[in-house]
mmCIF file of C-alpha atoms and ligand atoms in Angstrom:
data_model
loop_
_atom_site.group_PDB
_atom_site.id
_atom_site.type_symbol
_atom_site.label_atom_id
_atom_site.label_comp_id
_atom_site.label_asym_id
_atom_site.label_seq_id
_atom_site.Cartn_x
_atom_site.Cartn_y
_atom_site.Cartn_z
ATOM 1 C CA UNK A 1 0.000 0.000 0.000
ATOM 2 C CA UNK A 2 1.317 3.311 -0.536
ATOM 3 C CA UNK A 3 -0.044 6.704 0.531
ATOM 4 C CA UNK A 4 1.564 9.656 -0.632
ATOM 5 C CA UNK A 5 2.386 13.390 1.783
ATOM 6 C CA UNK A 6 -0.311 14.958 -0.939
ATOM 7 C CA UNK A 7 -2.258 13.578 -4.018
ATOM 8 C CA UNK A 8 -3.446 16.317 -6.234
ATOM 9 C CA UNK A 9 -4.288 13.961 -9.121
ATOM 10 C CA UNK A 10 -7.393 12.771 -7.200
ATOM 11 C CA UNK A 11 -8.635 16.008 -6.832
ATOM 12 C CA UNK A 12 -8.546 16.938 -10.344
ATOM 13 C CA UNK A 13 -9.902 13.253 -11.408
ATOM 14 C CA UNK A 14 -13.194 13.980 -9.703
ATOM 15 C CA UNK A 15 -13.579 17.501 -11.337
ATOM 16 C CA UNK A 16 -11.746 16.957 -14.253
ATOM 17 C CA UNK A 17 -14.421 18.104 -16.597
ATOM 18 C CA UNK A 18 -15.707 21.765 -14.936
ATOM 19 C CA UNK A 19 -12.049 22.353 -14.606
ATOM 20 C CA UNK A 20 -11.000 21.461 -18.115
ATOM 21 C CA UNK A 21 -14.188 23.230 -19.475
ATOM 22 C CA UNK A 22 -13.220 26.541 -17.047
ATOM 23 C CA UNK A 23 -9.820 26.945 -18.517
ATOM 24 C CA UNK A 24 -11.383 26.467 -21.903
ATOM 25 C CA UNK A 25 -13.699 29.579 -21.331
ATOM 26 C CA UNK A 26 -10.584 31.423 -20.066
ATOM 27 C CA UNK A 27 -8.786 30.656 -23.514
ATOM 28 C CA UNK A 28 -11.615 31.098 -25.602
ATOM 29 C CA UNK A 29 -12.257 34.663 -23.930
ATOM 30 C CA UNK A 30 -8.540 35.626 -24.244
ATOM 31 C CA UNK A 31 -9.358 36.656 -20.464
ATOM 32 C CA UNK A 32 -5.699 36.042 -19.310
ATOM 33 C CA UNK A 33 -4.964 38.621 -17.178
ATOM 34 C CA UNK A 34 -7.615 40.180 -15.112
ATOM 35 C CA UNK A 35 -11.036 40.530 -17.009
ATOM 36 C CA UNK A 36 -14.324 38.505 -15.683
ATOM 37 C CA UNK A 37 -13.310 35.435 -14.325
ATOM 38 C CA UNK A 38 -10.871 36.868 -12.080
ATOM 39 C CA UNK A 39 -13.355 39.478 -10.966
ATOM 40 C CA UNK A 40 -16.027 36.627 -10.282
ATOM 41 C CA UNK A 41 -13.483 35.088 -8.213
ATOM 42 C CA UNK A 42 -13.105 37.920 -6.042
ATOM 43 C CA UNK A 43 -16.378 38.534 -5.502
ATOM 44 C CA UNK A 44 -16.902 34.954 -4.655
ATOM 45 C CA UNK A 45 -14.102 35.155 -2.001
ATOM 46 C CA UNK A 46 -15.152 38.635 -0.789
ATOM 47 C CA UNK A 47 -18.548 37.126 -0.191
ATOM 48 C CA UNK A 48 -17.838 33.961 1.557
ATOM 49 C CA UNK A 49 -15.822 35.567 3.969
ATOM 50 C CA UNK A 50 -17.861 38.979 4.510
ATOM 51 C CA UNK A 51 -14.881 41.254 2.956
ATOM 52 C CA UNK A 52 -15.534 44.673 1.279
ATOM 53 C CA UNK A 53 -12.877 44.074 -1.042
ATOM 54 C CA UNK A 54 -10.914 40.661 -2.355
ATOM 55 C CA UNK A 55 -7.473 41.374 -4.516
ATOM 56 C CA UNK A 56 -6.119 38.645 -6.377
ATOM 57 C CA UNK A 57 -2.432 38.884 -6.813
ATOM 58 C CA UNK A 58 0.184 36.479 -8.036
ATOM 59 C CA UNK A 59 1.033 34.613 -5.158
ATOM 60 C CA UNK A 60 0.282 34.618 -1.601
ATOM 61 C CA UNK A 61 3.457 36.038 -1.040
ATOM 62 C CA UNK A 62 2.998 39.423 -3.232
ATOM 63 C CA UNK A 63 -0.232 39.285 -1.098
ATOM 64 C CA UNK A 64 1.611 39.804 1.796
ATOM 65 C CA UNK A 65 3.953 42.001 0.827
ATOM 66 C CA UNK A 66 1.684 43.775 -0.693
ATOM 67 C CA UNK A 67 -0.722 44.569 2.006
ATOM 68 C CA UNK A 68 2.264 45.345 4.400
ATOM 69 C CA UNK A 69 3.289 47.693 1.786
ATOM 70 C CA UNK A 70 -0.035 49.462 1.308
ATOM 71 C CA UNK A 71 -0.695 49.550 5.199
ATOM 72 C CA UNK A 72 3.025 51.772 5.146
ATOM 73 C CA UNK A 73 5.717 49.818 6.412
ATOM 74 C CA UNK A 74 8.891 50.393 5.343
ATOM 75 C CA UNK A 75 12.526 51.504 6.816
ATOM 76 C CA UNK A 76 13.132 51.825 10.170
ATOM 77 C CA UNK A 77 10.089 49.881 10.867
ATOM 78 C CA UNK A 78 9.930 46.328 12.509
ATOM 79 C CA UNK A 79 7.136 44.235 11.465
ATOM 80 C CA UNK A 80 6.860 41.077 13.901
ATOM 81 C CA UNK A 81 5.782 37.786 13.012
ATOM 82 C CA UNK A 82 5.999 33.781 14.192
ATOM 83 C CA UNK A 83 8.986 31.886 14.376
ATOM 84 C CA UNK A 84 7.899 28.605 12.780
ATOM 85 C CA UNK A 85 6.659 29.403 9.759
ATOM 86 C CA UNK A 86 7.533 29.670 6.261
ATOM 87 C CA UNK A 87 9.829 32.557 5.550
ATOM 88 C CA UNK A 88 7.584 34.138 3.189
ATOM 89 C CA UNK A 89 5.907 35.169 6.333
ATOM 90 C CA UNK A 90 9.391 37.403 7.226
ATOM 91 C CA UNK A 91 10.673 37.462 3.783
ATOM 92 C CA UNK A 92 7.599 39.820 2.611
ATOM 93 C CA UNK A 93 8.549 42.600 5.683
ATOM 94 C CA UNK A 94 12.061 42.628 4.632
ATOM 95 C CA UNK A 95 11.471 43.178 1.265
ATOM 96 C CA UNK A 96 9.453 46.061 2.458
ATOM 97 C CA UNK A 97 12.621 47.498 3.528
ATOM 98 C CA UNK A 98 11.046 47.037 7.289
ATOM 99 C CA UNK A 99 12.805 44.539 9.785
ATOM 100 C CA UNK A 100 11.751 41.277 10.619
ATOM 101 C CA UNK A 101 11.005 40.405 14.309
ATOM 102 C CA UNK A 102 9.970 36.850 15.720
ATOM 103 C CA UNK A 103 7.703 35.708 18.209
ATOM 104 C CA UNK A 104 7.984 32.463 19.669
ATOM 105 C CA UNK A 105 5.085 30.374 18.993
ATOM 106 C CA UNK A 106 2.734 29.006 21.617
ATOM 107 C CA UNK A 107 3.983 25.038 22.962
ATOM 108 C CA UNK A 108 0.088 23.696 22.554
ATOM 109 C CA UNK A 109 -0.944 25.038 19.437
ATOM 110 C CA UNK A 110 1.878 26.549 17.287
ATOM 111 C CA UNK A 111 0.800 29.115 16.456
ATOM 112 C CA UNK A 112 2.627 32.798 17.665
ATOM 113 C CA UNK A 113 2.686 33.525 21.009
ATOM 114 C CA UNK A 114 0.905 36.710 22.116
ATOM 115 C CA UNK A 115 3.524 37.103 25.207
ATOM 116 C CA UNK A 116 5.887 36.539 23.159
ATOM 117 C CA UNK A 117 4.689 39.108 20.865
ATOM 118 C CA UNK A 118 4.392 41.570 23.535
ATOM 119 C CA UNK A 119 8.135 41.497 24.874
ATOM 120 C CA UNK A 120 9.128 41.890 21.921
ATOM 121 C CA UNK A 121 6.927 45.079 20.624
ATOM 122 C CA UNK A 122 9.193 48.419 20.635
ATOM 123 C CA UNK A 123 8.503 52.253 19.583
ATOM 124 C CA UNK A 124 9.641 51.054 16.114
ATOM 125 C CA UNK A 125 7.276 48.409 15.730
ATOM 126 C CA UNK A 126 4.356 49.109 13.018
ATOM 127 C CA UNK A 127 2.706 45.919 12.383
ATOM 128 C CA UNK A 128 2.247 42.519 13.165
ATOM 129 C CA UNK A 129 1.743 39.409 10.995
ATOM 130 C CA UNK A 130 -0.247 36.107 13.016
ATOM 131 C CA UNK A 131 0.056 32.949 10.950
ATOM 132 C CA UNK A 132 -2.492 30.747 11.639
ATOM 133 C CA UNK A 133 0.069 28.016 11.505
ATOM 134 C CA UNK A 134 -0.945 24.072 10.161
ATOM 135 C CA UNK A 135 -4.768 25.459 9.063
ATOM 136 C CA UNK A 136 -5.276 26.757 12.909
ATOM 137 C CA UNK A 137 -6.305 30.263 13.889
ATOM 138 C CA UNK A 138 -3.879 32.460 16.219
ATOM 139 C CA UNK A 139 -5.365 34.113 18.999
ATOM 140 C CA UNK A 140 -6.598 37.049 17.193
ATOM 141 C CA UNK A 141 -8.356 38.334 20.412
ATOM 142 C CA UNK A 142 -4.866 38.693 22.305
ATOM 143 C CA UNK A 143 -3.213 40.021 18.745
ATOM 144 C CA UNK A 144 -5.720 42.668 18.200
ATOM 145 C CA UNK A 145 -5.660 43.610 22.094
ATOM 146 C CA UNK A 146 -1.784 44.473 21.600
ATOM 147 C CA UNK A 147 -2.268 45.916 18.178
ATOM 148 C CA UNK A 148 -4.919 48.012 19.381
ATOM 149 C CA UNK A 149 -2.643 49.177 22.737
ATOM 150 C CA UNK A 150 0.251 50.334 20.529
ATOM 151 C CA UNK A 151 -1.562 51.534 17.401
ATOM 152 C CA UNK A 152 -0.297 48.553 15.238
ATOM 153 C CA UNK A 153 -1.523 47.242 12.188
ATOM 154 C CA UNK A 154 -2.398 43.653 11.439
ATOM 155 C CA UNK A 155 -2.276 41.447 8.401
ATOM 156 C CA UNK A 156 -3.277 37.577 8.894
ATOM 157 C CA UNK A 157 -0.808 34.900 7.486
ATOM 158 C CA UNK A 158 -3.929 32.873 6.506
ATOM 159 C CA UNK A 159 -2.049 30.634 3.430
ATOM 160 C CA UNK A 160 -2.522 27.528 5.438
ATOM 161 C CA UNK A 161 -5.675 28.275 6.816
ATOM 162 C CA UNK A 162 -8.815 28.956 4.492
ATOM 163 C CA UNK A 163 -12.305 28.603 6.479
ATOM 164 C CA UNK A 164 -10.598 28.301 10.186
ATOM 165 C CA UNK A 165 -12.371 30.358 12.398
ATOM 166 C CA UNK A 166 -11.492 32.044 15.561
ATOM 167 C CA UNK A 167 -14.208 33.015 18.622
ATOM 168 C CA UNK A 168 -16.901 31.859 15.664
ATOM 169 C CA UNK A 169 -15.355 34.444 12.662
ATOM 170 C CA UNK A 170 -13.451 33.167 9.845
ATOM 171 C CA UNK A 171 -9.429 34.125 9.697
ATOM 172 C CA UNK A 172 -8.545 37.030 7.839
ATOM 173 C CA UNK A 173 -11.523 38.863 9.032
ATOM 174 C CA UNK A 174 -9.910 40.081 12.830
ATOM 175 C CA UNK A 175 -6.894 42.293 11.073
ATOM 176 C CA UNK A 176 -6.924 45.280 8.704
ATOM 177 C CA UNK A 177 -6.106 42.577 5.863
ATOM 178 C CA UNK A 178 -5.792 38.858 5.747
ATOM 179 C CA UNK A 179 -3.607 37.473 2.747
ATOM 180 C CA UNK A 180 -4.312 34.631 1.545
ATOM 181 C CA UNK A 181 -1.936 31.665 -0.837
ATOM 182 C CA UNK A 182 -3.509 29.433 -3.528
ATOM 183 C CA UNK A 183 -0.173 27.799 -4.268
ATOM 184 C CA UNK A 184 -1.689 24.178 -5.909
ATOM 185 C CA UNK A 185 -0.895 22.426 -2.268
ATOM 186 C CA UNK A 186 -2.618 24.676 -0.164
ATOM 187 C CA UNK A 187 -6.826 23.567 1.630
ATOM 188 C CA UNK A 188 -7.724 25.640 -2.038
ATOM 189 C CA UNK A 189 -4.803 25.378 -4.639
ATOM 190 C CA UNK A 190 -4.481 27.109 -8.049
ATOM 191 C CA UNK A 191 -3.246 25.380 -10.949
ATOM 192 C CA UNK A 192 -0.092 27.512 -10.622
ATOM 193 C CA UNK A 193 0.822 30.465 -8.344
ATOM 194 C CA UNK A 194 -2.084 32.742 -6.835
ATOM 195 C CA UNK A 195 -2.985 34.326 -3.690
ATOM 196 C CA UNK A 196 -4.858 37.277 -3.121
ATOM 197 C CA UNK A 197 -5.747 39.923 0.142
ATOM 198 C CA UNK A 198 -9.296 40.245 2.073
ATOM 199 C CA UNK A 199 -9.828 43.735 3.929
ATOM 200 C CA UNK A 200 -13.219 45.832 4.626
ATOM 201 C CA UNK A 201 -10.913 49.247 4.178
ATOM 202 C CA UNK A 202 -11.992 49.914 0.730
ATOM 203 C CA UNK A 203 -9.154 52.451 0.836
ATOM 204 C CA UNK A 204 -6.540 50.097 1.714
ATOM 205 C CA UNK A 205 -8.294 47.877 -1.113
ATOM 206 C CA UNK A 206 -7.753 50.935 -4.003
ATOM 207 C CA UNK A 207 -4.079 51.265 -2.747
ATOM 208 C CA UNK A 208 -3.844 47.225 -2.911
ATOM 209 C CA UNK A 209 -4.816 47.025 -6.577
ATOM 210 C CA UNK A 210 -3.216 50.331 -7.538
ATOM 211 C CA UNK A 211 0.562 48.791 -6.135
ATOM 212 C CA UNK A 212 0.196 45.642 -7.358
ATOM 213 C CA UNK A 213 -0.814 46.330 -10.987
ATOM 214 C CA UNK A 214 2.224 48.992 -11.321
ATOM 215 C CA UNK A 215 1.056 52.287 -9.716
ATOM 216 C CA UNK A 216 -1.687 51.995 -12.227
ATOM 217 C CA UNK A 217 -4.804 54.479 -12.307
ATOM 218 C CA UNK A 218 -7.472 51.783 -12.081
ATOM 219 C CA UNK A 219 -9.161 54.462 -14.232
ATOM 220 C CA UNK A 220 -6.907 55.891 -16.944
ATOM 221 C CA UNK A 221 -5.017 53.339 -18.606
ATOM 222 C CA UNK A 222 -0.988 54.754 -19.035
ATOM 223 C CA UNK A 223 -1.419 56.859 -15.637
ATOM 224 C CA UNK A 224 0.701 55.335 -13.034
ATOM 225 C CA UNK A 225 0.169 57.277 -9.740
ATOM 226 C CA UNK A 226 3.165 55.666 -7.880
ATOM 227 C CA UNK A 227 5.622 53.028 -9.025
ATOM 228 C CA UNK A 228 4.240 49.622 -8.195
ATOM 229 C CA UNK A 229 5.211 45.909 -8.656
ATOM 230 C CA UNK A 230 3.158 43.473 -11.301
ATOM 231 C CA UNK A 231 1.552 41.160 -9.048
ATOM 232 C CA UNK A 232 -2.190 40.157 -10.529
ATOM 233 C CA UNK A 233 -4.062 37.061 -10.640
ATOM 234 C CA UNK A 234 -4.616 35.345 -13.969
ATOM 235 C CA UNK A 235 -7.840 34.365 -15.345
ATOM 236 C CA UNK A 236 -7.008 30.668 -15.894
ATOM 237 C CA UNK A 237 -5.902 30.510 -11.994
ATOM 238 C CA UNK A 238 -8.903 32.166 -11.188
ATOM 239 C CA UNK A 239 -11.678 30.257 -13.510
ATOM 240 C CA UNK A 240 -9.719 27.022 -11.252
ATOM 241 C CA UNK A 241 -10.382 28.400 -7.952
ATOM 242 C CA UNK A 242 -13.579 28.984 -8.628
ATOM 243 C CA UNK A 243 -14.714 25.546 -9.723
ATOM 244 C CA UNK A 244 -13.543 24.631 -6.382
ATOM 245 C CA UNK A 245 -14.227 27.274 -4.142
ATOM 246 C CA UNK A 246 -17.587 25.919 -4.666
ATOM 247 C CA UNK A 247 -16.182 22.097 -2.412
ATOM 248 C CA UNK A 248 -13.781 24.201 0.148
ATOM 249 C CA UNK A 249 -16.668 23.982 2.761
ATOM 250 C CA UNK A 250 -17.233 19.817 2.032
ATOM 251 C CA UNK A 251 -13.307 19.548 2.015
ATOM 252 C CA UNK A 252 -12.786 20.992 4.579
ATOM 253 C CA UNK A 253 -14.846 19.325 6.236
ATOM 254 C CA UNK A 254 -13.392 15.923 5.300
ATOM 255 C CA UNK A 255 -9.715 17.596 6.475
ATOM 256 C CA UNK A 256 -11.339 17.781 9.970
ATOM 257 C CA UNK A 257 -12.286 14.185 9.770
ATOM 258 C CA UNK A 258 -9.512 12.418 8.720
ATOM 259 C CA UNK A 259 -7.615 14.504 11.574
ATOM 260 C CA UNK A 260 -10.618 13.026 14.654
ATOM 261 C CA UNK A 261 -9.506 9.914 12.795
ATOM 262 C CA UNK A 262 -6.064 10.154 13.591
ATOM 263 C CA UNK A 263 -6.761 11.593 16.877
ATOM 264 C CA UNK A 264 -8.682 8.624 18.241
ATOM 265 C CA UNK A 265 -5.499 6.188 16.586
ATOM 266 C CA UNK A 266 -2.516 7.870 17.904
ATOM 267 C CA UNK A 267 -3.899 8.601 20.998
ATOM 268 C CA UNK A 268 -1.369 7.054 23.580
ATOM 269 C CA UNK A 269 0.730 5.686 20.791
ATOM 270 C CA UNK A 270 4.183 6.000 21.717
ATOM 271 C CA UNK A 271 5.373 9.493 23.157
ATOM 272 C CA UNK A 272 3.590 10.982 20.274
ATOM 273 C CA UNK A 273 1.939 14.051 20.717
ATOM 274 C CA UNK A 274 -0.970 15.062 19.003
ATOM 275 C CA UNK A 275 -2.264 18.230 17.583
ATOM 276 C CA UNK A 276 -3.948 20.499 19.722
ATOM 277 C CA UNK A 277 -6.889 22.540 19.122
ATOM 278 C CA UNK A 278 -7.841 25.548 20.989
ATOM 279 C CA UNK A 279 -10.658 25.569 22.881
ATOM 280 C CA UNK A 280 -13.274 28.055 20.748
ATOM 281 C CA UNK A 281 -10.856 27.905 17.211
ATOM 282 C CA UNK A 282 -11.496 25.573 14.632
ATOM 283 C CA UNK A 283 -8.415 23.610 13.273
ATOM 284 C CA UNK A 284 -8.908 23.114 9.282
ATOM 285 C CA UNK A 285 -5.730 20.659 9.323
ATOM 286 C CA UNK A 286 -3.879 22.220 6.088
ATOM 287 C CA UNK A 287 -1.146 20.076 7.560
ATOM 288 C CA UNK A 288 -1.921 17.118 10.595
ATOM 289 C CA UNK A 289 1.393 17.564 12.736
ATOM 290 C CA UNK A 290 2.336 15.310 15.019
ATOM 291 C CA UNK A 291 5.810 15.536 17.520
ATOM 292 C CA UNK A 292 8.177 12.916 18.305
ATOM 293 C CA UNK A 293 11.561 12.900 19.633
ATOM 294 C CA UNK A 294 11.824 9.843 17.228
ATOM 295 C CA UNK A 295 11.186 11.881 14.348
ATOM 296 C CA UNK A 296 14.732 10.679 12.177
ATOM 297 C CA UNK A 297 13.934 6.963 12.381
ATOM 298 C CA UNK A 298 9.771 7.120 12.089
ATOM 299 C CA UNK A 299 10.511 9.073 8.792
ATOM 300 C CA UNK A 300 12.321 6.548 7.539
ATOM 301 C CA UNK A 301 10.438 3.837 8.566
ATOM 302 C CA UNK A 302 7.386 5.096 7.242
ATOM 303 C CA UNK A 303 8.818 5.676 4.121
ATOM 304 C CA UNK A 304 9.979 1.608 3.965
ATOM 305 C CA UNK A 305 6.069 1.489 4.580
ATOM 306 C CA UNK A 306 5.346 3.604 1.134
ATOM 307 C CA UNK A 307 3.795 6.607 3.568
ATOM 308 C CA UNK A 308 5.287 9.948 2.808
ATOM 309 C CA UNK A 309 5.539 12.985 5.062
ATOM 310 C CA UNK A 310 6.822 16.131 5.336
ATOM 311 C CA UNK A 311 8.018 18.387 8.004
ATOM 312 C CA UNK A 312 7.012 21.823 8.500
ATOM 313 C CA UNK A 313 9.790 23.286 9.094
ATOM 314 C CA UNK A 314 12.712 21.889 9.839
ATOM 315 C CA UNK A 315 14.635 25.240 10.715
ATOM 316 C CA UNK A 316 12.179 27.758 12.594
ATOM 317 C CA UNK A 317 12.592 31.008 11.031
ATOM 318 C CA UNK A 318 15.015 32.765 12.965
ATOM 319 C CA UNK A 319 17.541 29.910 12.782
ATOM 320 C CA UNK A 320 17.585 29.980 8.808
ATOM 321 C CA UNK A 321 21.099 31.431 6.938
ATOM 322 C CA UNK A 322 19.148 34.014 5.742
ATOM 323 C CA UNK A 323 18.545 35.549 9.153
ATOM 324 C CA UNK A 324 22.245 34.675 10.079
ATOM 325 C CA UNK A 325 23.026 38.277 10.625
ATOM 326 C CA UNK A 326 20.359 38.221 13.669
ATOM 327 C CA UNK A 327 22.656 35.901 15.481
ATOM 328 C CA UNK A 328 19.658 34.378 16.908
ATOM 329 C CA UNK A 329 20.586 31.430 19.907
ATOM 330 C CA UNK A 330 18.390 28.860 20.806
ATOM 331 C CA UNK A 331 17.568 30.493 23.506
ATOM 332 C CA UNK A 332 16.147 33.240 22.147
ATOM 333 C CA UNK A 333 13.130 30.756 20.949
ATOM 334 C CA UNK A 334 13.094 27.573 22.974
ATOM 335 C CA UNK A 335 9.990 26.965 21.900
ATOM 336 C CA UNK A 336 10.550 26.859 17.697
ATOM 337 C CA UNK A 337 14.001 25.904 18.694
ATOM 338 C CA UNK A 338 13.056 22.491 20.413
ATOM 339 C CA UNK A 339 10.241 21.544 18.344
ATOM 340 C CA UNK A 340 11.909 22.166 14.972
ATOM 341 C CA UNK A 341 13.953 18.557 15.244
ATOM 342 C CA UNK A 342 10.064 16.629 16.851
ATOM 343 C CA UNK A 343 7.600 18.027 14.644
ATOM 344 C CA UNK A 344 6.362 15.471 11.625
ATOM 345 C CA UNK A 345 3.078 16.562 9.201
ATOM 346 C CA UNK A 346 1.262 12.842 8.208
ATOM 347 C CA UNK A 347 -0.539 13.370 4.858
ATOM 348 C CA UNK A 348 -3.792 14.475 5.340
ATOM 349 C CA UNK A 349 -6.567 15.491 2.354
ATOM 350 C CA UNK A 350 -9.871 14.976 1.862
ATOM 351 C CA UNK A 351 -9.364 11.956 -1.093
ATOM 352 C CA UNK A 352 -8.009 9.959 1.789
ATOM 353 C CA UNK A 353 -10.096 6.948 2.630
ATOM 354 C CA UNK A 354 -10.236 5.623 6.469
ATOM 355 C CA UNK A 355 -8.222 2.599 5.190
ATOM 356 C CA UNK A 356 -5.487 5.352 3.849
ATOM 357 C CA UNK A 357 -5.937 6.755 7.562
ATOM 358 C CA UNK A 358 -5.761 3.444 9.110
ATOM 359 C CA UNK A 359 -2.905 1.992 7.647
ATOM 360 C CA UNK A 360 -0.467 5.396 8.548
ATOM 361 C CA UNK A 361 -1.666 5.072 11.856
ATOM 362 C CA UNK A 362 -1.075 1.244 12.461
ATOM 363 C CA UNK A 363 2.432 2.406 11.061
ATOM 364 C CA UNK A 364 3.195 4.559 13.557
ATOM 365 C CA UNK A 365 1.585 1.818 16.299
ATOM 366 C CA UNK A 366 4.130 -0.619 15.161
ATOM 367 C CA UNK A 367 7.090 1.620 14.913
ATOM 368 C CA UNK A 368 6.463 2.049 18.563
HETATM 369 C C1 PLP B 1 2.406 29.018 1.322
HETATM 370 C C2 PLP B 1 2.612 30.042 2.344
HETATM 371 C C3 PLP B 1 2.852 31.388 2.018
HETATM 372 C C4 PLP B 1 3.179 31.872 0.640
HETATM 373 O O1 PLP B 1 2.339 31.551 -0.368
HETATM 374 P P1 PLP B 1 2.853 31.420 -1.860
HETATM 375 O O2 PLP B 1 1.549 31.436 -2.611
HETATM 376 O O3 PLP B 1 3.588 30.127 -1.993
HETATM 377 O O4 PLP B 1 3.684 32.590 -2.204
HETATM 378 C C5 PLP B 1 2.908 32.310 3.043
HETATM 379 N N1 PLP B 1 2.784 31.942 4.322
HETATM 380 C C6 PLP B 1 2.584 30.662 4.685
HETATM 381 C C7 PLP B 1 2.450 30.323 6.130
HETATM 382 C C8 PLP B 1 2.509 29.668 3.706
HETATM 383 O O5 PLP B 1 2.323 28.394 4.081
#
């Protein structure tokens, strides 16, 4: 038997003929760049989550760096963020010309540590990035509390985490923008790179389109008010997402179950430790982590076993080359630190069958 980290074949099997037919409209229209099917998108997106606005942009990390960039940061500012994520998450305030700061994350669920955030907030600080981290929402309530103290804004890392909801709203609702990835991997993928920003400022929303389609006038074609970057999302992407925007709710759902299936298999297994949820947040398990101090030899034995997995990530943030000139020490984030070399993300999708399910967990009960 063999079950792979992630199986995007399935996916497209089962809607293989509204997909084929929507990037067949998209070439037939010549509607390549912008045009109708990327503004149905966004409208779609806007409405499902309550936004005023919905930008596409290239990638979910233009949407970062884009909102960051349109909220104001820039030199001299520090912009903080989690320390296990992926570094487009720190990448996007340094190309800002800000400076990256990390918060530890929180032991239970991962995701960043408001206390952490707080020590770490100075005069210079101007904004602050939550990721909700493995498809689980941050504690927005403690994040907004210190944004709102010290006049900070907030844009939500929500790439892993489409339709997770915190206190009962969805994520990227709670900040002044939540960005958004629809790499091909991610709970709603793209055929290619997209990603795209959520606010209810429509002003931040103008200043979002006008810097990511070159300073352009959205009005008067060849007047560009500012310089800008070209960062838009294409209509074949688009005409993609939504096919299947319309089964994020269903898959989603079926994340959550394959993950209560795993719960009730590893439970005890081993010293495994599994994932946490917190209590009021729903968890939409872009990635099922597990941690073991066994992680090295499980990998491999699950991979004898045909299982693949992943780990996300095996070098927090702060600890990567490219943030070598930080001088970070272990210290500095014992949290990210420890659990770099335990955590382990089992595949988990919603083509998975409970015998797929099954058979990684009576893996893992064997290796033990
Ligand atoms: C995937 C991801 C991004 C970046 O998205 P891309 O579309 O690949 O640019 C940003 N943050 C996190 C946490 C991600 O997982």
């Amino acid at each position: 038997m063999r079950v792979p980290y992630l199986d995007l074949r399935s996916q497209y099997e089962a809607l293989k003929p509204e997909i084929d037919g929507a990037i067949r409209a998209v070439i037939e229209d010549s509607a390549f760049i912008r045009g109708n099917f990327v503004a149905d998108f966004e409208l779609k997106f806007a409405a499902m989550h309550g936004f005023k606005e919905f930008v596409g942009t290239g990638n979910g990390t233009d949407a970062l760096f884009v909102a960051l960039k349109a909220l104001g940061a820039g030199p001299g500012d520090e912009v903080i963020t989690a320390a296990n994520s992926w570094i487009a998450s720190s990448e996007c305030i340094t190309l800002t010309g800000a400076t990256p700061v990390f918060a530890d994350i929180d032991p239970d669920t991962y995701t960043i540590d408001p206390t952490s955030v707080a020590d770490r907030i100075t005069s210079r600080t101007r904004a602050l990035i939550p990721v909700h981290l493995y498809g689980q929402a941050a504690d927005m309530e403690a994040i907004n509390q210190l944004a709102a103290q010290r006049d900070l804004r907030v844009i939500e890392d929500c790439a892993q985490a489409h339709l997770a909801k915190f206190a009962g709203r969805l994520v990227g609702t709670w900040g002044d923008a939540g960005a958004f990835s629809f790499y091909p991997g991610k709970n709603l993928g793209a055929y290619g790179d997209a990603g795209g920003i959520g606010t209810n400022n429509a002003e931040l929303a103008t200043k979002i389109r006008v810097f990511a389609d070159h300073g352009s006038d959205p009005g008067c074609k060849h007047r560009h008010l500012t310089e800008g970057i070209n960062s838009r999302l294409d209509g074949i992407q688009a005409a993609v997402l939504s096919v299947k925007l319309k089964q994020l709710q269903k898959w989603t759902e079926g994340r959550v179950e394959r993950a209560c299936w795993y719960d009730e298999l590893l439970q005890g297994v081993g010293d495994i430790v599994i994932p946490r949820v917190r209590p009021g947040s729903t968890h939409v398990y872009h990635i099922y982590c597990i941690r073991t101090r066994f992680r090295g030899r499980l990998i491999e034995d699950l991979r004898t076993k045909g299982i693949g997995t992943a780990v996300h990530y095996p070098t927090a943030l702060p600890f990567l080359d490219a943030y070598s000139r930080f001088a970070y020490r272990p210290g500095d984030y014992p949290v990210s630190h420890r659990y770099q070399s335990e955590i382990l993300s089992l595949p988990i999708y919603p083509e998975m069958s409970e015998g797929d399910v099954g058979y990684v967990a009576s893996a893992i009960r064997e290796f033990f």
